[in-house]
Tab-separated table of C-alpha atoms and ligand atoms in Angstrom:
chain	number	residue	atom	x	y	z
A	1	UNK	CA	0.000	0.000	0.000
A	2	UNK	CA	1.298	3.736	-0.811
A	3	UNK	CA	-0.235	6.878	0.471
A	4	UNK	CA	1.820	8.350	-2.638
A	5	UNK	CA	1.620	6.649	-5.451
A	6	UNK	CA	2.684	9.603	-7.637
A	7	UNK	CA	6.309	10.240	-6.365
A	8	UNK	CA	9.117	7.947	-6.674
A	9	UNK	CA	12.071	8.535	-4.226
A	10	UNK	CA	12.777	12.936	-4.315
A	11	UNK	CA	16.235	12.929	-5.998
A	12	UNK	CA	19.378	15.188	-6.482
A	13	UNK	CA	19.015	16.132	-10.394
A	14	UNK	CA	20.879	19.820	-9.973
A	15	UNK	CA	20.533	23.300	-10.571
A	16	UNK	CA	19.073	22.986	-14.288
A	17	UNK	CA	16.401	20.720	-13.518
A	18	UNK	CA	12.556	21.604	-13.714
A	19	UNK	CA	11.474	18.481	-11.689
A	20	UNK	CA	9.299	20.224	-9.395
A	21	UNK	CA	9.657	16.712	-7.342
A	22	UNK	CA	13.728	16.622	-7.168
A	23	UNK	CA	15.896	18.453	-5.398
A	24	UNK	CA	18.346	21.100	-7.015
A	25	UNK	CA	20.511	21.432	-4.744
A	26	UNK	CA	20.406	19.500	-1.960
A	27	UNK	CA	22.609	16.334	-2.807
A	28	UNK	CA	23.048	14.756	0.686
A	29	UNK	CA	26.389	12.887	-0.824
A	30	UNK	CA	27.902	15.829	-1.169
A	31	UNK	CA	30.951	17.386	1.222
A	32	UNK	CA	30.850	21.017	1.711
A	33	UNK	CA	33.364	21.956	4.215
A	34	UNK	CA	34.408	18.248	5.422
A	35	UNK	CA	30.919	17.290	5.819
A	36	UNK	CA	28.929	15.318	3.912
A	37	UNK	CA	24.976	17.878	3.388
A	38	UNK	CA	23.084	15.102	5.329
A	39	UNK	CA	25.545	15.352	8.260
A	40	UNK	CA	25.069	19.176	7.951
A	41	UNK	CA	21.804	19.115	8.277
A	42	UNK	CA	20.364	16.586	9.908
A	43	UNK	CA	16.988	17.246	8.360
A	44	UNK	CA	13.753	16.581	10.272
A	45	UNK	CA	9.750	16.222	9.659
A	46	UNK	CA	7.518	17.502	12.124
A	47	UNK	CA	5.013	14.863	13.003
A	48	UNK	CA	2.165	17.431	14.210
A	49	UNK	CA	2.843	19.754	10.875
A	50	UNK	CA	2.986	17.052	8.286
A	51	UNK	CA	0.835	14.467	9.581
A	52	UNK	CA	-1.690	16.368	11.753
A	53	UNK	CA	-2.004	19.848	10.392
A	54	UNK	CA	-5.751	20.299	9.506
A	55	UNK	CA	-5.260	23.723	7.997
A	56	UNK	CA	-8.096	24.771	10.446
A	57	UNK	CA	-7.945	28.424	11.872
A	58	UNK	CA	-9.982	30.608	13.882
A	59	UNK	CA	-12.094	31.713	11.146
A	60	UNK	CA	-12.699	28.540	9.612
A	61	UNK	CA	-12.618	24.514	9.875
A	62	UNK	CA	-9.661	21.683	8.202
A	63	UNK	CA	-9.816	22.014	4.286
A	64	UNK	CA	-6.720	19.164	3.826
A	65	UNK	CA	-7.229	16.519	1.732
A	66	UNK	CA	-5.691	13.086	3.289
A	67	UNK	CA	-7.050	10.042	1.666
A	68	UNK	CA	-5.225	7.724	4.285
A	69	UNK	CA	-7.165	9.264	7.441
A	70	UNK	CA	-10.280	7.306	8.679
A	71	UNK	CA	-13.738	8.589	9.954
A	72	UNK	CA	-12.662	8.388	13.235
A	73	UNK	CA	-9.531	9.033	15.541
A	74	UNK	CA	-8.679	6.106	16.790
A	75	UNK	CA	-5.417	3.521	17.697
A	76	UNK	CA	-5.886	2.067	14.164
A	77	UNK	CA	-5.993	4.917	12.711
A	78	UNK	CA	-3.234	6.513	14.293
A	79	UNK	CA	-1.264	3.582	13.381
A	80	UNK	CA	-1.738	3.646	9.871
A	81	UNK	CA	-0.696	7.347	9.925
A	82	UNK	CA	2.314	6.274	11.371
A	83	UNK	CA	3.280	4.663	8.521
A	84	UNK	CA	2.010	6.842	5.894
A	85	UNK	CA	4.889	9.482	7.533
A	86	UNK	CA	7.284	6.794	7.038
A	87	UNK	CA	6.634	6.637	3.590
A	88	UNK	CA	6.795	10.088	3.464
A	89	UNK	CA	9.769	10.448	4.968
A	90	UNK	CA	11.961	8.029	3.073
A	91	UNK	CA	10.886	8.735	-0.232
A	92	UNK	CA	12.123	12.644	0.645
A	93	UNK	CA	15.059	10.993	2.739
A	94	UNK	CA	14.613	13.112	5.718
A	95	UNK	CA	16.393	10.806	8.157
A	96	UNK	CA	14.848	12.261	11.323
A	97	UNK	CA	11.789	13.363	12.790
A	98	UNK	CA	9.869	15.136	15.838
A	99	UNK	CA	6.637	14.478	17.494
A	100	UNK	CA	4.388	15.335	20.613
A	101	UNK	CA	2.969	12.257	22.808
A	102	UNK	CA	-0.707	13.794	21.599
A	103	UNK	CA	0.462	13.993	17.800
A	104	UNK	CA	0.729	10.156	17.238
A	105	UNK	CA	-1.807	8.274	19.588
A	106	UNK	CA	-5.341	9.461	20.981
A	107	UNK	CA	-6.015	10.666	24.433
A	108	UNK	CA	-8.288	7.850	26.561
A	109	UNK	CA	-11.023	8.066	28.691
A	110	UNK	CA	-8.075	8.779	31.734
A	111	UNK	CA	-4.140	8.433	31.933
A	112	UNK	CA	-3.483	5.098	32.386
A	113	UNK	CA	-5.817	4.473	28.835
A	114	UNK	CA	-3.986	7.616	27.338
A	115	UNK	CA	-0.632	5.727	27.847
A	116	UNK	CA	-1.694	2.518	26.575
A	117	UNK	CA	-2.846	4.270	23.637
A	118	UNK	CA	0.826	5.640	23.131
A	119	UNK	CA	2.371	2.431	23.877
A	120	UNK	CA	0.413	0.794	20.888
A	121	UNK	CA	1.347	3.565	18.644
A	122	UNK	CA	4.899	3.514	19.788
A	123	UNK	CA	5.489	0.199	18.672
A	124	UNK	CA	4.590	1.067	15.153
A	125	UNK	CA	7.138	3.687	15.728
A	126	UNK	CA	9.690	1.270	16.353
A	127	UNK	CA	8.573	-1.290	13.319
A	128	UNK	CA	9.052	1.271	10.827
A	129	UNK	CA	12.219	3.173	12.075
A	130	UNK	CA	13.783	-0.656	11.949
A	131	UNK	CA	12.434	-1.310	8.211
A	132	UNK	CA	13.897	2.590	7.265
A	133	UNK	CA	16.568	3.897	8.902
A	134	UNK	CA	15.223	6.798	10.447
A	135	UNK	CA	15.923	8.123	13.560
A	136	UNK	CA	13.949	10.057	16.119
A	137	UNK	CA	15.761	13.560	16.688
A	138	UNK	CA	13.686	14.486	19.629
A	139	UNK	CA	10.120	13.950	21.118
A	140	UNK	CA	7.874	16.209	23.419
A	141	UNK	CA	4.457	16.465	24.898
A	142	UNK	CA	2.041	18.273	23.827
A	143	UNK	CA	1.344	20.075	27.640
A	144	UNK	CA	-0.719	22.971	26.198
A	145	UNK	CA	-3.879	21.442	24.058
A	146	UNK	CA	-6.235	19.989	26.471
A	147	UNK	CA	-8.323	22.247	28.980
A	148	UNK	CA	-6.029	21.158	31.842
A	149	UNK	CA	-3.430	23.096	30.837
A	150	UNK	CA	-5.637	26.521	30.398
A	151	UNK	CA	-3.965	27.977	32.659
A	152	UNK	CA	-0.032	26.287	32.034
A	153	UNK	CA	1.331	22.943	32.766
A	154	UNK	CA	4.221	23.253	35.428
A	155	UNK	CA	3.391	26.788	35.506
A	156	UNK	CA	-0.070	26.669	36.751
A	157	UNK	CA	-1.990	27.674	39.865
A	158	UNK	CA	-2.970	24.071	39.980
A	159	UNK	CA	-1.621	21.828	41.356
A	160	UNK	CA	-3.125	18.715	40.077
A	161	UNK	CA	-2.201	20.332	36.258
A	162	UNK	CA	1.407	20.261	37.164
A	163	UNK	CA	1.107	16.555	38.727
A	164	UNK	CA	-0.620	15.515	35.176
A	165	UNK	CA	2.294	16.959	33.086
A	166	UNK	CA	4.584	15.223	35.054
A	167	UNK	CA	3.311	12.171	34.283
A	168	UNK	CA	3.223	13.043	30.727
A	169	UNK	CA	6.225	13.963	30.294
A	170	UNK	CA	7.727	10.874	32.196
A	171	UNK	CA	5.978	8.624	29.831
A	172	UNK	CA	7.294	11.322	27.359
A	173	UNK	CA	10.687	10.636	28.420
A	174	UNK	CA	10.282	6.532	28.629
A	175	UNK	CA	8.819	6.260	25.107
A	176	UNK	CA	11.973	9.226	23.409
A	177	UNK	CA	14.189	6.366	25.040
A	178	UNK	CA	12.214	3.392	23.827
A	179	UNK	CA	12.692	4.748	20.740
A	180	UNK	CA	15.963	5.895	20.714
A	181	UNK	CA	15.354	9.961	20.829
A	182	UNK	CA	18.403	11.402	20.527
A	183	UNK	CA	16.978	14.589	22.398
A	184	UNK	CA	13.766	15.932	24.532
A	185	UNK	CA	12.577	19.160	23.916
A	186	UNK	CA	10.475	21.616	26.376
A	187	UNK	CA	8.596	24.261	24.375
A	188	UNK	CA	6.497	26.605	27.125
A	189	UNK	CA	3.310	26.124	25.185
A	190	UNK	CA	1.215	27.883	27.752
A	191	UNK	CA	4.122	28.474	30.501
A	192	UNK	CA	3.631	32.398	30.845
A	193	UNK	CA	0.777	34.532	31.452
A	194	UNK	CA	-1.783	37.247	29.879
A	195	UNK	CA	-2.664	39.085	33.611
A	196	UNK	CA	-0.262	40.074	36.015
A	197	UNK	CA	-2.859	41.114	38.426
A	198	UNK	CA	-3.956	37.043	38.824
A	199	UNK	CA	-0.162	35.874	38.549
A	200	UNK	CA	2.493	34.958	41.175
A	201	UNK	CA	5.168	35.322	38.810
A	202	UNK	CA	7.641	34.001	40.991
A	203	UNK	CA	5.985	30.989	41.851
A	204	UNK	CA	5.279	30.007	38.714
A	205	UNK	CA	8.633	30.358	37.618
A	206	UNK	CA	10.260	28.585	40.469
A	207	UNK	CA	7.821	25.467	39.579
A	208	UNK	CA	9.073	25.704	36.124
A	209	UNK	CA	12.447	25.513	37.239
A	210	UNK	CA	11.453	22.021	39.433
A	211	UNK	CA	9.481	20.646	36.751
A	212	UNK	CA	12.705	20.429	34.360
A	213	UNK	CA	14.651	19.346	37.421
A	214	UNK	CA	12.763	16.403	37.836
A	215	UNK	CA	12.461	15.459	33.829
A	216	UNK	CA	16.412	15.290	34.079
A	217	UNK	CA	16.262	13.278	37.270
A	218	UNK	CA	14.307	10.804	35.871
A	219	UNK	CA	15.809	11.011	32.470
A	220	UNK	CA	19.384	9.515	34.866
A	221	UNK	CA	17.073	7.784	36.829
A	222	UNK	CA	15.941	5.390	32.847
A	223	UNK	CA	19.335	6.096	31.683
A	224	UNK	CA	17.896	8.325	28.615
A	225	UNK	CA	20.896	9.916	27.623
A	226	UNK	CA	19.878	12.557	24.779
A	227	UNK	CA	20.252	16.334	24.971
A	228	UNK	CA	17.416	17.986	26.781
A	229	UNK	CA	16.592	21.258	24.506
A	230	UNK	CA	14.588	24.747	25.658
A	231	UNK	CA	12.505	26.421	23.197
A	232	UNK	CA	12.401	30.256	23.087
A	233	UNK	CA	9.078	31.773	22.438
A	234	UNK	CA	8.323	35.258	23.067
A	235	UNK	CA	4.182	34.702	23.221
A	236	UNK	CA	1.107	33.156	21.729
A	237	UNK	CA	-0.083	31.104	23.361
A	238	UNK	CA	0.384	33.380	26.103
A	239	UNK	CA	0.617	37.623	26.207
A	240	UNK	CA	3.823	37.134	28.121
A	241	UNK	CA	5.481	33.805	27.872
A	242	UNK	CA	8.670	32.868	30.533
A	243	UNK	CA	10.643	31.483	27.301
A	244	UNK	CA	11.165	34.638	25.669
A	245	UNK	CA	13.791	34.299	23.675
A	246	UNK	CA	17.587	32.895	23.896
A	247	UNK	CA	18.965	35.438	26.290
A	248	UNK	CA	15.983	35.153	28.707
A	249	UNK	CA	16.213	31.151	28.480
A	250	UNK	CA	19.852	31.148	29.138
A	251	UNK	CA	19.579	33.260	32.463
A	252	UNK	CA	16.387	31.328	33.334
A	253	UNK	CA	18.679	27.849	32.710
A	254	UNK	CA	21.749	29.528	34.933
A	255	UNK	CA	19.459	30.691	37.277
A	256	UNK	CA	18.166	27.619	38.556
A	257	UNK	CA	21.221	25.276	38.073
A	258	UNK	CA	19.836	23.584	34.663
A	259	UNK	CA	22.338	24.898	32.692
A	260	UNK	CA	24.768	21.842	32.098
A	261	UNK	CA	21.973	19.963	30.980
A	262	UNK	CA	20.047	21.996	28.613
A	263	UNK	CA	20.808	23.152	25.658
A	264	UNK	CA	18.456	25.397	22.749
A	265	UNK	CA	16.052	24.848	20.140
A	266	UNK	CA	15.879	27.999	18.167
A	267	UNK	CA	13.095	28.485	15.471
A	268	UNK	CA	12.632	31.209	13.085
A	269	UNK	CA	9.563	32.191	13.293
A	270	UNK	CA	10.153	32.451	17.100
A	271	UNK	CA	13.037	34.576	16.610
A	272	UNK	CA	11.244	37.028	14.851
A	273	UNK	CA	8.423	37.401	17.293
A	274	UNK	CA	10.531	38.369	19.665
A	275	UNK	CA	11.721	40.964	17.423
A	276	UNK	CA	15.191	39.236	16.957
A	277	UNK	CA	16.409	37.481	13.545
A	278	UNK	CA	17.110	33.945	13.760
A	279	UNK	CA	20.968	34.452	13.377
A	280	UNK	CA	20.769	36.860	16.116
A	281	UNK	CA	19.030	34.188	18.445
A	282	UNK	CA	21.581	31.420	16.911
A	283	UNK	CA	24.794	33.652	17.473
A	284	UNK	CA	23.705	34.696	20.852
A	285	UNK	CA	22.768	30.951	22.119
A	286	UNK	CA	26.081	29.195	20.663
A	287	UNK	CA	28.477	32.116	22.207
A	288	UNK	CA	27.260	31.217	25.381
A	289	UNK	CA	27.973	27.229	24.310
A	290	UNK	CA	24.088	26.585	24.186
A	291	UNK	CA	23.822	25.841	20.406
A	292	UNK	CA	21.531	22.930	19.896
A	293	UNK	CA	19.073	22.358	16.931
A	294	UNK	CA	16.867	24.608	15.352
A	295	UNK	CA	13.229	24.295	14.293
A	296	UNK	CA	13.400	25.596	10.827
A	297	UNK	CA	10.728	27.722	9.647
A	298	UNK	CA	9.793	31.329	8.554
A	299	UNK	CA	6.917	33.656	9.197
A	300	UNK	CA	5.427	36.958	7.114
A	301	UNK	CA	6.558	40.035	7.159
A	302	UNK	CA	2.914	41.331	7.073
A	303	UNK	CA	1.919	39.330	9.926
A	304	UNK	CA	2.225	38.756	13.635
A	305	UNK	CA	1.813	35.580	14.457
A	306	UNK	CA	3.918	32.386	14.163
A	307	UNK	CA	2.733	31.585	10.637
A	308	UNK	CA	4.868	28.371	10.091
A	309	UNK	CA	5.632	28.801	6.902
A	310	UNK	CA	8.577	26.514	4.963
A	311	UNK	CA	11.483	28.765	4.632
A	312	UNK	CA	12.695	29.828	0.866
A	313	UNK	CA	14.462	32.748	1.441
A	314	UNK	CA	18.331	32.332	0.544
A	315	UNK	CA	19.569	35.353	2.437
A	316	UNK	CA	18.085	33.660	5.906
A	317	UNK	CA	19.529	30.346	5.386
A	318	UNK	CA	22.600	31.483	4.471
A	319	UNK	CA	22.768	33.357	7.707
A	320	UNK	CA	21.899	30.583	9.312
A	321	UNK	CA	24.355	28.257	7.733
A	322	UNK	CA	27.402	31.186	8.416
A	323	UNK	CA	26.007	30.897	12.183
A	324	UNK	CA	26.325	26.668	11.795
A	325	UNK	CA	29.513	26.754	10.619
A	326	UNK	CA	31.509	28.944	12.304
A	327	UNK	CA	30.315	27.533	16.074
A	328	UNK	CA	31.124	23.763	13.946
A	329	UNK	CA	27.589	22.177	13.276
A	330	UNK	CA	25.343	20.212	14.964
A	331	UNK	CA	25.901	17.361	17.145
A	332	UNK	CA	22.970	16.054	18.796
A	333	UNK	CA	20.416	18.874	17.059
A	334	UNK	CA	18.854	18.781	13.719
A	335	UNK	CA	17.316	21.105	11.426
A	336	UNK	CA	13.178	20.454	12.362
A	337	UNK	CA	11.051	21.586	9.653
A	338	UNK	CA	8.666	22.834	12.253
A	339	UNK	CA	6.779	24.001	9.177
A	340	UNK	CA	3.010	23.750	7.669
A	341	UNK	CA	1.686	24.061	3.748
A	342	UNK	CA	-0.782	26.706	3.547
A	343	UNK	CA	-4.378	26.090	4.414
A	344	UNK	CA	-5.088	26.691	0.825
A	345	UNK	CA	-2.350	24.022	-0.078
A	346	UNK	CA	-4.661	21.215	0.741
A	347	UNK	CA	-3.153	18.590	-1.511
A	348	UNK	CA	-0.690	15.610	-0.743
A	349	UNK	CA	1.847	16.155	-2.910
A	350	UNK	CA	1.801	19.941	-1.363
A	351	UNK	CA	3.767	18.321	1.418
A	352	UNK	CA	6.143	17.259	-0.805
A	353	UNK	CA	6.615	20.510	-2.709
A	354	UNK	CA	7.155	22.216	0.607
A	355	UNK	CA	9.680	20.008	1.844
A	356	UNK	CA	11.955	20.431	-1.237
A	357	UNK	CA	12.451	23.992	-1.462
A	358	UNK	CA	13.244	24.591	2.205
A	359	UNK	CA	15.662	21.420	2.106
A	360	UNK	CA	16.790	23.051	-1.262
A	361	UNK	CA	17.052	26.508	0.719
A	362	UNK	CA	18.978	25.620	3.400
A	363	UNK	CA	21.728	23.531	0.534
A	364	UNK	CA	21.998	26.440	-1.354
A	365	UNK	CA	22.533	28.672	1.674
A	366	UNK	CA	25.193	26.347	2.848
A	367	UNK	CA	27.113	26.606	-0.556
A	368	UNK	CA	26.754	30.351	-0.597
A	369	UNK	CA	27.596	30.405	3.023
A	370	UNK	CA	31.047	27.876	2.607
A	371	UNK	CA	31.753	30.253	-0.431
A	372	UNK	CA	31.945	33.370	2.018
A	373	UNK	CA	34.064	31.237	4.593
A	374	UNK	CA	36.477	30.116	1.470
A	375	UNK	CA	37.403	33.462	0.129
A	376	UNK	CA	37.869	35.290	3.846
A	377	UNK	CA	36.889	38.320	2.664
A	378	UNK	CA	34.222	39.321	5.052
A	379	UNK	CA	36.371	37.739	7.904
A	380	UNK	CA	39.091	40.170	7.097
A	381	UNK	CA	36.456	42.785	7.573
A	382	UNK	CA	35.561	42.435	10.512
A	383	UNK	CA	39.023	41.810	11.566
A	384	UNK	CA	40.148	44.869	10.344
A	385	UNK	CA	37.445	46.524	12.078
A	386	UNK	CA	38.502	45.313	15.719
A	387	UNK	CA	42.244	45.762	14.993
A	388	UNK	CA	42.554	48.027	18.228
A	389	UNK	CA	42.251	45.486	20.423
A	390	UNK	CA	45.330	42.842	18.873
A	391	UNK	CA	47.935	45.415	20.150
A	392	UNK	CA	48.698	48.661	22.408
A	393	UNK	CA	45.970	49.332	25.058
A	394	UNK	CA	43.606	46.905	23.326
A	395	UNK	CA	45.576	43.689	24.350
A	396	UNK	CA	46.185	44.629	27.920
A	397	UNK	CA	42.645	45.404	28.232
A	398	UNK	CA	42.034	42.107	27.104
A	399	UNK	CA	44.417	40.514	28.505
A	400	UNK	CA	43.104	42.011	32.093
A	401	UNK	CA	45.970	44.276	33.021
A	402	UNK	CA	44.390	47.531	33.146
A	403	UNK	CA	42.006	49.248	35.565
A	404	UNK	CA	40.320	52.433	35.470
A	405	UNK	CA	42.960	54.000	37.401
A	406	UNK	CA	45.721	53.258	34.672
A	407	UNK	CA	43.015	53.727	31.830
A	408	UNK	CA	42.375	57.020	33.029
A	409	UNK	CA	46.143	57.577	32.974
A	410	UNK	CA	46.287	56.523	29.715
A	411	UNK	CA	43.826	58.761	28.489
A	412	UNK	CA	45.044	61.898	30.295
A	413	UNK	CA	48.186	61.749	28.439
A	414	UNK	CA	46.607	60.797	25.347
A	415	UNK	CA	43.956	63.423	25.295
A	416	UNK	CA	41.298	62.061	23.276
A	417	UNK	CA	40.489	58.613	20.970
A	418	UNK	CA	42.128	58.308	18.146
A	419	UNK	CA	41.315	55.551	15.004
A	420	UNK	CA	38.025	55.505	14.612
A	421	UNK	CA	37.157	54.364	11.560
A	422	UNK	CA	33.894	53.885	9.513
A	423	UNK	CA	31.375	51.003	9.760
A	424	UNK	CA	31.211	50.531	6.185
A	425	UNK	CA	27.583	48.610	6.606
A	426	UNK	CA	26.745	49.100	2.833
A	427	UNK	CA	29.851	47.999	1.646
A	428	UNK	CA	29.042	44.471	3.610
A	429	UNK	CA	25.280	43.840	2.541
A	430	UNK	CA	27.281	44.342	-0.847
A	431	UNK	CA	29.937	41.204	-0.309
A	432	UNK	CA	27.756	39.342	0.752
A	433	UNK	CA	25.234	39.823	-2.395
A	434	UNK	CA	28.198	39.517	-4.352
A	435	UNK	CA	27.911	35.630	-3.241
A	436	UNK	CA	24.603	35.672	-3.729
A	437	UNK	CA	23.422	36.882	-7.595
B	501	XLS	C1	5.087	26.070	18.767
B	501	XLS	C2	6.327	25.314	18.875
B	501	XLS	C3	6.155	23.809	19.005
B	501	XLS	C4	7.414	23.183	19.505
B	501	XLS	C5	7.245	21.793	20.030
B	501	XLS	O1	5.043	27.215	18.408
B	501	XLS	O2	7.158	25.647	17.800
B	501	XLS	O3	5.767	23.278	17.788
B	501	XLS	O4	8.403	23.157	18.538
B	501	XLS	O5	6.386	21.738	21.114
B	502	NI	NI1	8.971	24.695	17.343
B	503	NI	NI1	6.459	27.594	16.545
């Protein structure tokens, strides 16, 4: 049986091809700075995007077309979704993917039915990463859908709510190791708040704190070893949500001692709400040594919401890929498509289409972006542009020999600064077009 009888495997053909079903320039074979592109990348499908994504919104109901789906949302039917994915999956040789415990199996009547659900689902999991090859890059749980979470998971006023995600996530955790996850990710879904006036802000925070204290406990306790992974997100659900963005993660993760056990999952779309640019969330996370995988996506311009959308835009993935390479690549992350096809896009083959270009995005923004490394030039720049501080006053300053008492000195005799030179801002958006057209 095929859910997609009308693609073959998605191949490399190159940059002259029309094929709107092969790739142009991602060729996974192929070394770009050492690396083979499938090492780069580590691409991953979303399981809630690609396999669940209605296309419903606020305005109006599902309009996606998905001949494999049955009437009703059951085990059965959850397991035969399962390995519609896989199909999916291998014949665009994506070798990982993502999912949320409420993404792949139905909720029962109570916990213990909820579970056995998973379990059942899970081993279909297992079956099919065995017959393919693919791995699981990270799982979750969903701790934000269901009316027990309204008012946050380990954030809430309620304490039962907290108790309920804690089970979740432990069979979370059990089922990522079952299956051989080589991460966990936390993403605050409803972990902030819209009114301070009915909000203990530091308690919630605090609990926060516990809650991933005791998923890493337990994660020894199994002996799941994969990287635990934060996901900044400035708001929506929420008006004000405690995962803000990288910077407000990082002193959250220091804060509370979590720090040598979490890394981050940056996403786009994310980055942007906060009014950051990915690279800017990227750059900031792996200075501080917190690189870990991104979820890959892009949102509009126009609009302010986390749209989801599959990223196309060379400029961004090149930035991205500069970011990647110069702080050496992933280890344990991946690049997560943590993207959906438009609700008008209601076809199968859409998903298909939407997968390409951004894998075909990101290759050619790793090209362009190994190009820039190669010739130095905008390395040389900047280089240039620090030069003060590889000799003279610079270097002691640096090197920690100078106080304000002997700065001042300096100065005095001095008189004022000398060497300033221009930013030259245009003259790098130009270099780097030059790699691009
Ligand atoms: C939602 C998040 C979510 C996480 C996983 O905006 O991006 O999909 O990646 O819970
Ligand atoms: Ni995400
Ligand atoms: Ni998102």
């Amino acid at each position: 049986m095929t859910a997609f009888p009308e693609v073959n495997q998605v191949v490399f053909e190159g940059p002259q091809s029309k094929n709107p079903l092969a790739f142009r320039h991602y060729n996974p074979t192929e070394v770009v700075e050492g690396k083979t592109m499938a090492e780069h990348f580590r691409f991953s499908a979303a399981f809630w995007h690609t396999m669940r994504g209605s296309g419903a919104d606020p305005f109006g109901m599902g309009t996606m077309c998905r001949p494999w789906e049955g009437p009703v949302d059951d085990v059965e039917n959850a397991c035969k979704r399962v390995r519609v994915f896989f199909e999916f999956c291998q014949k665009m040789q994506i070798p990982f993917y993502c999912f949320h415990d409420r993404d792949v199996a139905p909720e029962g009547k109570n916990l213990a039915e909820t579970n056995r659900n998973l379990d059942e689902v899970v081993k279909i999991f297992k079956e099919e990463q065995e017959r393919t090859g693919i791995h699981l890059l990270w799982g979750t749980a969903n701790l934000f859908g269901n009316p027990r979470y309204m008012h946050g998971a380990a954030t809430s006023c309620n304490a039962d709510s907290f108790a309920y995600a804690a089970a979740q996530v432990k069979k979370a955790l059990e089922v990522t190791l079952e299956l051989g996850g080589q991460g966990y990710t936390f993403w605050g879904g409803r972990e902030g708040y819209t009114c301070l006036w009915n909000t203990d802000m530091k308690r919630e925070v605090d609990h926060l704190a516990a809650f991933m204290h005791m998923a890493i406990d337990y994660a020894k306790e199994i002996g799941f070893q994969g990287q635990f992974y934060f996901e900044p997100k400035p708001k929506e659900p929420t008006k004000h949500q405690y995962d803000f963005d990288s910077a407000a993660c990082i002193n959250f993760l220091r804060a509370y001692g979590l720090q040598d056990y979490v890394k981050m999952n940056i996403e786009t779309n994310h980055a942007t709400l906060a009014g950051h640019s990915i690279e800017h969330e990227l750059e900031y996370a792996a200075m501080q040594g917190f690189l870990g995988s991104i979820d890959a996506n892009t949102g509009d311009m126009l609009l302010g919401w986390d749209t989801d959308q599959f990223p196309t835009d060379i400029y961004e993935t090149t930035k991205i890929m500069l970011c990647l390479l110069k702080y050496g690549g992933f280890t344990t992350g991946g690049l997560n498509f943590d993207a959906k096809v438009r609700r008008e896009s209601f076809s199968p083959i859409d998903l298909f289409y939407a997968h390409i270009g951004g894998m075909d995005a990101f290759a050619k923004g790793l090209k362009v972006a190994a190009e820039i490394r190669k010739s130095g030039e905008l390395q040389q720049m900047v280089a240039e542009r620090y030069a003060s501080w590889e000799t003279g006053i610079g270097a002691e300053i640096e090197k920690g020999t100078q106080n304000f008492k002997t700065l001042s000195e300096y100065m005095l005799a001095k008189g004022d600064v000398e060497g300033i030179v221009s930013g030259h801002q245009e003259l790098y958006e130009n270099v780097v077009n030059r790699y691009l057209f």
